[in-house]
mmCIF file of C-alpha atoms in Angstrom:
data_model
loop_
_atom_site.group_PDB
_atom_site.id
_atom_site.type_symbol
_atom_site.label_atom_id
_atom_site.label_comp_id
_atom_site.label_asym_id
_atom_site.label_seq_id
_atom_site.Cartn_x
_atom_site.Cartn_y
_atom_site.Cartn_z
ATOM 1 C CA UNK A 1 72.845 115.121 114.437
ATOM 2 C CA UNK A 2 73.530 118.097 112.153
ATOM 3 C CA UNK A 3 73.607 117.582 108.536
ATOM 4 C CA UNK A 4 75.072 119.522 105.674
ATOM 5 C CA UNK A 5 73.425 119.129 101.906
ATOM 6 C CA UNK A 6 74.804 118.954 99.097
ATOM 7 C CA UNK A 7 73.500 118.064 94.791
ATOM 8 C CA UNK A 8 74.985 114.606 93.930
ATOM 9 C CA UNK A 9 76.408 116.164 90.537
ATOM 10 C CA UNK A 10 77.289 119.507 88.919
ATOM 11 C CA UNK A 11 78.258 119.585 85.082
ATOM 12 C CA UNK A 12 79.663 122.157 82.776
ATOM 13 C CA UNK A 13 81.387 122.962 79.955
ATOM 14 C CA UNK A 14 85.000 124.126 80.100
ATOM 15 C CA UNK A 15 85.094 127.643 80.557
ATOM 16 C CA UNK A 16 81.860 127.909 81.998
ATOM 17 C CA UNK A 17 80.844 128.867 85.258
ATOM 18 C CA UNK A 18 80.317 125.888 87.971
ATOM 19 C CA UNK A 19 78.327 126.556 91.097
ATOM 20 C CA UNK A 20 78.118 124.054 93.858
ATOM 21 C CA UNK A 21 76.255 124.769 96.889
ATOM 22 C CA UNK A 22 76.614 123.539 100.592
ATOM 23 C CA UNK A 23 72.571 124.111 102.889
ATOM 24 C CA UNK A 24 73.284 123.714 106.584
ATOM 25 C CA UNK A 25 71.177 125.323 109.456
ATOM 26 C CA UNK A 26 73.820 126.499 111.488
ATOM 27 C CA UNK A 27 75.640 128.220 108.538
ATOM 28 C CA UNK A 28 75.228 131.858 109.228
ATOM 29 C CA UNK A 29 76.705 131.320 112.554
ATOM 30 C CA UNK A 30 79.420 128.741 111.239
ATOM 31 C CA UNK A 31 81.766 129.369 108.741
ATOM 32 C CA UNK A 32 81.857 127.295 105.711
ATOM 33 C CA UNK A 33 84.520 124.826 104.097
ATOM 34 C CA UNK A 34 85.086 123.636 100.718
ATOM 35 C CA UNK A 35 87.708 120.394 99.870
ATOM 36 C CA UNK A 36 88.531 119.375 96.457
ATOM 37 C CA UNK A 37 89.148 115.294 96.286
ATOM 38 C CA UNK A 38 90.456 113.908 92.753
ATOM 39 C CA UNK A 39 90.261 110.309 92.215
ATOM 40 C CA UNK A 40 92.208 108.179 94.302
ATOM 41 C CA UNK A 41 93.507 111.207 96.512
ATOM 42 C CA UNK A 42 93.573 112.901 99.950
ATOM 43 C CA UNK A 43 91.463 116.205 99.880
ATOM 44 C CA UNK A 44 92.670 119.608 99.400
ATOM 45 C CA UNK A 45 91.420 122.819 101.251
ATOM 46 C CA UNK A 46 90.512 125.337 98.427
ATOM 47 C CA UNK A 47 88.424 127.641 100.652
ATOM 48 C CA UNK A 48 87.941 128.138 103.695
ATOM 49 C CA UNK A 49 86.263 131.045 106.282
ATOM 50 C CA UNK A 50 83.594 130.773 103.777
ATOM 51 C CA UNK A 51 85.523 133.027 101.192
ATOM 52 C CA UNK A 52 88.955 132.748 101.652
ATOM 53 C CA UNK A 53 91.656 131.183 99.111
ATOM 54 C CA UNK A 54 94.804 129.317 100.544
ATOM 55 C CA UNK A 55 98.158 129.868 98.886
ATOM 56 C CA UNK A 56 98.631 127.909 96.140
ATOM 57 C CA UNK A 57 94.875 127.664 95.067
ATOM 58 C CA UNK A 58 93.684 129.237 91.518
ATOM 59 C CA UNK A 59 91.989 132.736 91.664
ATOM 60 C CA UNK A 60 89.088 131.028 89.737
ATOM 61 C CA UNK A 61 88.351 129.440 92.938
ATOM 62 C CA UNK A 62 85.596 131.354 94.846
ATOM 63 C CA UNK A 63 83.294 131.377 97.815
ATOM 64 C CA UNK A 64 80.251 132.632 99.494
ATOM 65 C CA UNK A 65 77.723 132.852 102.269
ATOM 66 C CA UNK A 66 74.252 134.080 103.103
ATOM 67 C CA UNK A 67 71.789 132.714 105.074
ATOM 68 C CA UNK A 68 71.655 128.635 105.463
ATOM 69 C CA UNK A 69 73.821 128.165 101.886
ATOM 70 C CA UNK A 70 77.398 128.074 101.235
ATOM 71 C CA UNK A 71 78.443 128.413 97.894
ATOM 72 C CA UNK A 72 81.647 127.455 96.135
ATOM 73 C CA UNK A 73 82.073 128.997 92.456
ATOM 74 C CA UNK A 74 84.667 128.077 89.997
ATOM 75 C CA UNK A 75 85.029 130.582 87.510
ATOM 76 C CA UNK A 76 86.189 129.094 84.065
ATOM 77 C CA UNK A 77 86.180 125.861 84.936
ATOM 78 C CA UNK A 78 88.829 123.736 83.634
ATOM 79 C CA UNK A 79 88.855 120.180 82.740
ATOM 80 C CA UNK A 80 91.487 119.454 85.469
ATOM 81 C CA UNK A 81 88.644 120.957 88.060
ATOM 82 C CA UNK A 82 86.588 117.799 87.385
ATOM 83 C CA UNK A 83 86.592 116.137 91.203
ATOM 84 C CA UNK A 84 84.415 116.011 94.296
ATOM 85 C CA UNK A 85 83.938 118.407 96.373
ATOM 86 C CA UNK A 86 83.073 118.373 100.308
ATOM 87 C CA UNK A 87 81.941 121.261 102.022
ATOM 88 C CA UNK A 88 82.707 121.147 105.947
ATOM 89 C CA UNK A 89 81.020 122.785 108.952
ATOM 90 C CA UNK A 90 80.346 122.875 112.701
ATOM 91 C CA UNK A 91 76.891 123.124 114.142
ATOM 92 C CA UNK A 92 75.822 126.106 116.806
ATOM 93 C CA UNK A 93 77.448 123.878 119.618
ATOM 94 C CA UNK A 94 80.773 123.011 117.910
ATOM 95 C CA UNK A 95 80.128 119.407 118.650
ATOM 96 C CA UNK A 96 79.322 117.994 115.656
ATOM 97 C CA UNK A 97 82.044 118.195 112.709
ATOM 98 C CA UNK A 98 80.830 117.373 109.917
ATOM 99 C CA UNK A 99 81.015 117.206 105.973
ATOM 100 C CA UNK A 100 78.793 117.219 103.136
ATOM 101 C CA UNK A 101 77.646 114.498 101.238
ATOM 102 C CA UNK A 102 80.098 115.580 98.121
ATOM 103 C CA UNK A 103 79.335 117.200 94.819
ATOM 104 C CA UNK A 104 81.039 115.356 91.806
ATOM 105 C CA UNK A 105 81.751 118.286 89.202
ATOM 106 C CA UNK A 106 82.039 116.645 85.746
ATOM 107 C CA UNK A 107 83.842 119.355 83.301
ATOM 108 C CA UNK A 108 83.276 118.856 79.545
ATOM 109 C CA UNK B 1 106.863 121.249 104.405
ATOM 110 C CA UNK B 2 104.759 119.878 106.814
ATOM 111 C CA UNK B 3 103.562 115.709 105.996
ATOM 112 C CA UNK B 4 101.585 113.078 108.138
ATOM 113 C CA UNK B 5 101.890 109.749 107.178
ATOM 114 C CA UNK B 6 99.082 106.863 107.893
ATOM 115 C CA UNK B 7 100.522 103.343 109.648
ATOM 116 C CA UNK B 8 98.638 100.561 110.706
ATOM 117 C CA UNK B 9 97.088 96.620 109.355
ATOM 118 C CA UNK B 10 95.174 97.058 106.370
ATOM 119 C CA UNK B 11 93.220 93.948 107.662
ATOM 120 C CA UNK B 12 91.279 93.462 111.245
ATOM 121 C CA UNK B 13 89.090 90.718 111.648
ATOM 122 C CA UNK B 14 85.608 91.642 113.093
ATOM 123 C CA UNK B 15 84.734 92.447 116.754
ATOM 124 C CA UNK B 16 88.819 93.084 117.097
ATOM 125 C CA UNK B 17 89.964 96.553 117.149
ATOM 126 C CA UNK B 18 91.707 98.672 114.291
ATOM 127 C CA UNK B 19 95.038 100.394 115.514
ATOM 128 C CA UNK B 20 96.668 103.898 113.741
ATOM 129 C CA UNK B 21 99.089 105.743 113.964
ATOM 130 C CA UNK B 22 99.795 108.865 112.445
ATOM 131 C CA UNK B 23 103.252 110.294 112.549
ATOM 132 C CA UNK B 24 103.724 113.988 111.789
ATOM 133 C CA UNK B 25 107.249 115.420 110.033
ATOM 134 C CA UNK B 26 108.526 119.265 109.232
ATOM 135 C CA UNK B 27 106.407 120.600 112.058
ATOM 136 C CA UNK B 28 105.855 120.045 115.399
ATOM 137 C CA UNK B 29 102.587 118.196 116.946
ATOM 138 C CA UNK B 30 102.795 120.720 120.333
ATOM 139 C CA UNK B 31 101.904 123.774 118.441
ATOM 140 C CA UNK B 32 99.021 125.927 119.728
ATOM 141 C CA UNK B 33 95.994 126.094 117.905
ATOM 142 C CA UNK B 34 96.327 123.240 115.942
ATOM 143 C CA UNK B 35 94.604 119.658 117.149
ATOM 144 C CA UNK B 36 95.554 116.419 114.981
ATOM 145 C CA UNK B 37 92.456 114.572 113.503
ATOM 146 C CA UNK B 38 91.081 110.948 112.071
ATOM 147 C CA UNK B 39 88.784 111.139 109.344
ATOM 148 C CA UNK B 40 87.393 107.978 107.279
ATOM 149 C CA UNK B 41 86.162 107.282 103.941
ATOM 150 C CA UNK B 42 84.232 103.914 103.162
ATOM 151 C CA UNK B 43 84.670 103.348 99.450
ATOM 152 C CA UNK B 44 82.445 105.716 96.914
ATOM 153 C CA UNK B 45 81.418 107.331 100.050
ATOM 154 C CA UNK B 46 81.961 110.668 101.496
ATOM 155 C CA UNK B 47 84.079 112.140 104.400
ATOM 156 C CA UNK B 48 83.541 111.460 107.890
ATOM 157 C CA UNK B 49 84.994 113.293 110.968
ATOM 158 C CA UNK B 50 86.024 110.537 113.856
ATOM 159 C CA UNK B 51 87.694 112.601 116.097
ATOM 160 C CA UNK B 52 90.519 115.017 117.031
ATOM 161 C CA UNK B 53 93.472 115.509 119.849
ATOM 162 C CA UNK B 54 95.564 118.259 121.429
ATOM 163 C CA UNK B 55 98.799 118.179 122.141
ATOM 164 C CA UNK B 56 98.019 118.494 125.755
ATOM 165 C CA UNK B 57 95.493 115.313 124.980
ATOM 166 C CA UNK B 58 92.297 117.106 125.228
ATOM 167 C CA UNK B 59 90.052 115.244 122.852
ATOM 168 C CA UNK B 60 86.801 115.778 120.168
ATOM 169 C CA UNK B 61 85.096 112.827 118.999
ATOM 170 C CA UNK B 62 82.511 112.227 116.802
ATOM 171 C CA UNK B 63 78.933 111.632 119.265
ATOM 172 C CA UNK B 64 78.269 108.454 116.651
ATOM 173 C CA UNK B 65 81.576 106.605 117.342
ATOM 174 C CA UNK B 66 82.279 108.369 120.612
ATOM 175 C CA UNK B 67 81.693 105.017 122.268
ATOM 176 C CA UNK B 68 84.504 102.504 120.206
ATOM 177 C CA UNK B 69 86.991 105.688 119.637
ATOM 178 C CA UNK B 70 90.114 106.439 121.687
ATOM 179 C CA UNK B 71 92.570 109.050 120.596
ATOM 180 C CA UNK B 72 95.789 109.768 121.865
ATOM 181 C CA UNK B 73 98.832 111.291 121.287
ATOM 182 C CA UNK B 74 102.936 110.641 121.988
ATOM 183 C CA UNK B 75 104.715 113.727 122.088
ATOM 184 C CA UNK B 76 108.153 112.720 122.416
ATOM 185 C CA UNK B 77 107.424 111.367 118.889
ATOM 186 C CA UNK B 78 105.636 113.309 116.926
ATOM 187 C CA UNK B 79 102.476 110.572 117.070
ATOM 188 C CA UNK B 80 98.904 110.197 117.275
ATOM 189 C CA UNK B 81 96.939 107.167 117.139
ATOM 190 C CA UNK B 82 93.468 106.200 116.608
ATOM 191 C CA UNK B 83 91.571 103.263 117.963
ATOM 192 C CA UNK B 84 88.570 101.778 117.063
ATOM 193 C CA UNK B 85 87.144 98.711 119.018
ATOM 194 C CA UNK B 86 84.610 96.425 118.096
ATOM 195 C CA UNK B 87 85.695 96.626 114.052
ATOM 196 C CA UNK B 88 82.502 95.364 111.816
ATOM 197 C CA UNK B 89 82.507 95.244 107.717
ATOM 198 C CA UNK B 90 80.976 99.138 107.846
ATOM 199 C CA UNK B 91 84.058 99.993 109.318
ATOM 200 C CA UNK B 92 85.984 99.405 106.459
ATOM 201 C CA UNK B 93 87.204 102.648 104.814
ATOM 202 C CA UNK B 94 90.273 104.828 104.175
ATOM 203 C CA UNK B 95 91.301 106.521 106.957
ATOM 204 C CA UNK B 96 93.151 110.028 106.661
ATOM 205 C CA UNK B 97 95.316 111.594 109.231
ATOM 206 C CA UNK B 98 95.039 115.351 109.299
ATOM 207 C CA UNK B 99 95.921 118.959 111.042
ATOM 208 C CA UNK B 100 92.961 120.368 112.393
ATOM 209 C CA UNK B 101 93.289 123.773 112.965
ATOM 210 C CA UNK B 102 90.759 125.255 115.608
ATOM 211 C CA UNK B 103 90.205 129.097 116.826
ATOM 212 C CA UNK B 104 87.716 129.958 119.343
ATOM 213 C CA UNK B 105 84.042 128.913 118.245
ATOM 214 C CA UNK B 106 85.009 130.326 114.547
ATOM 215 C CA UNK B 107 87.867 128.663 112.771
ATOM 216 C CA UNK B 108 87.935 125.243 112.281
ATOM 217 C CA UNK B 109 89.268 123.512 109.763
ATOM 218 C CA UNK B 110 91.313 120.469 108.669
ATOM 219 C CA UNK B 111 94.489 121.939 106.363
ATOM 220 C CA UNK B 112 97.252 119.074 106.024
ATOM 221 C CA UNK B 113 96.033 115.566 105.098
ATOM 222 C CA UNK B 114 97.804 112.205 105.198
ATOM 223 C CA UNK B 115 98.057 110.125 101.993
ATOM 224 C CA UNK B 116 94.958 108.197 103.659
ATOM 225 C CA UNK B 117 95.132 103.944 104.767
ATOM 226 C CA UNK B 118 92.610 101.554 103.660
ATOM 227 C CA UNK B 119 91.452 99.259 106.116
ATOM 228 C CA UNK B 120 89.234 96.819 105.464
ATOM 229 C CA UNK B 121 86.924 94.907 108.154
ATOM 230 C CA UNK B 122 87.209 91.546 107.103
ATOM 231 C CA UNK B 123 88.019 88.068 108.484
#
């Protein structure tokens, strides 16, 4: 089965710079997904394509690809960023959905 | 504004089978492009993909459940369901509705999410 890898934890000050990273073989062929999950809430899509923003999501929200790692960057991070966050692919077949074992950003 | 709501026991006892439904308002369920998916959390535990339907009822499912999952889907009510047979205590999770919105080989993505049930495996 195909996997998707994520760190356990990310933490940063407010304001700083918080970089989360998604490693999946099948990732230069696939696009790349990132979901942001608050406590006690259904995720939200705040990129997707590997660097496009949805309306409604902050500019501060970023993303990137190259090679086998996804990135997701939050740019100033604020203390209402602190959440999980999923990234999503496919592998080479399609066949296999799947999601990443989640990053919990801590922000302070 | 398009919402999906979650339905369904919050309770099945093991070896029984856990029963969804998923009913979809502000937007129509036989739009191109877009299939309607089941996703599960267990608690403190990350997302997993179960499977996802067509209007048409083509179906996806996930190879590790593929065997206990049926999907389908009721038109003429703006419906899906999930079911899940042979319900054990690792089955208990919260389980999301969603729009899964699929292009090609590229795009593929799930953009609308339902509040999410919990439903707990449990006699």
């Amino acid at each position: 089965s195909y996997e998707l890898t994520q760190p356990p934890s990310v933490s940063v000050s407010p304001g700083q710079t918080a970089r989360i990273t998604c490693s999946g073989d099948a990732l230069p062929k696939k696009y790349g997904y990132w979901y942001q999950q608050k406590s006690g809430q259904a995720p939200v899509l705040v990129i997707y394509e590997d660097n496009k923003r949805p309306s409604g999501i902050p500019e501060r929200f970023s993303g990137s690809s190259s090679g086998t790692m996804a990135t997701l960057t939050i740019s100033g991070a604020q203390v209402e960023d602190e959440a999980d966050y999923y990234c999503y692919s496919t592998d080479t077949s399609g066949n296999h959905r799947v999601f990443g074992g989640g990053t919990k950003l801590t922000v302070l | 504004q398009l919402q999906l709501q979650e339905s369904g026991p919050g309770l099945v006892k093991p070896s029984e089978t856990l029963s969804l439904t998923c009913t979809v308002s502000g937007g129509s369920i036989s739009t191109s492009s877009y299939y309607w998916g089941w996703i599960r959390q267990p608690p403190g535990k990350g997302l997993d993909w179960i499977g996802s339907i067509y209007y048409s009822g083509s179906t996806y499912y996930n190879p590790s459940l593929k065997s206990r999952v049926t999907i389908s889907v009721d038109t003429s009510k703006n419906q899906f369901s999930l079911k899940l047979s042979s319900v054990t205590a690792a089955d208990t999770a919260v389980y999301y509705c969603a729009r899964h919105y699929v292009v090609g080989g590229a795009t593929d993505y799930f953009d609308y999410w339902g509040q999410g049930t919990l439903v707990t495996g449990s006699s």
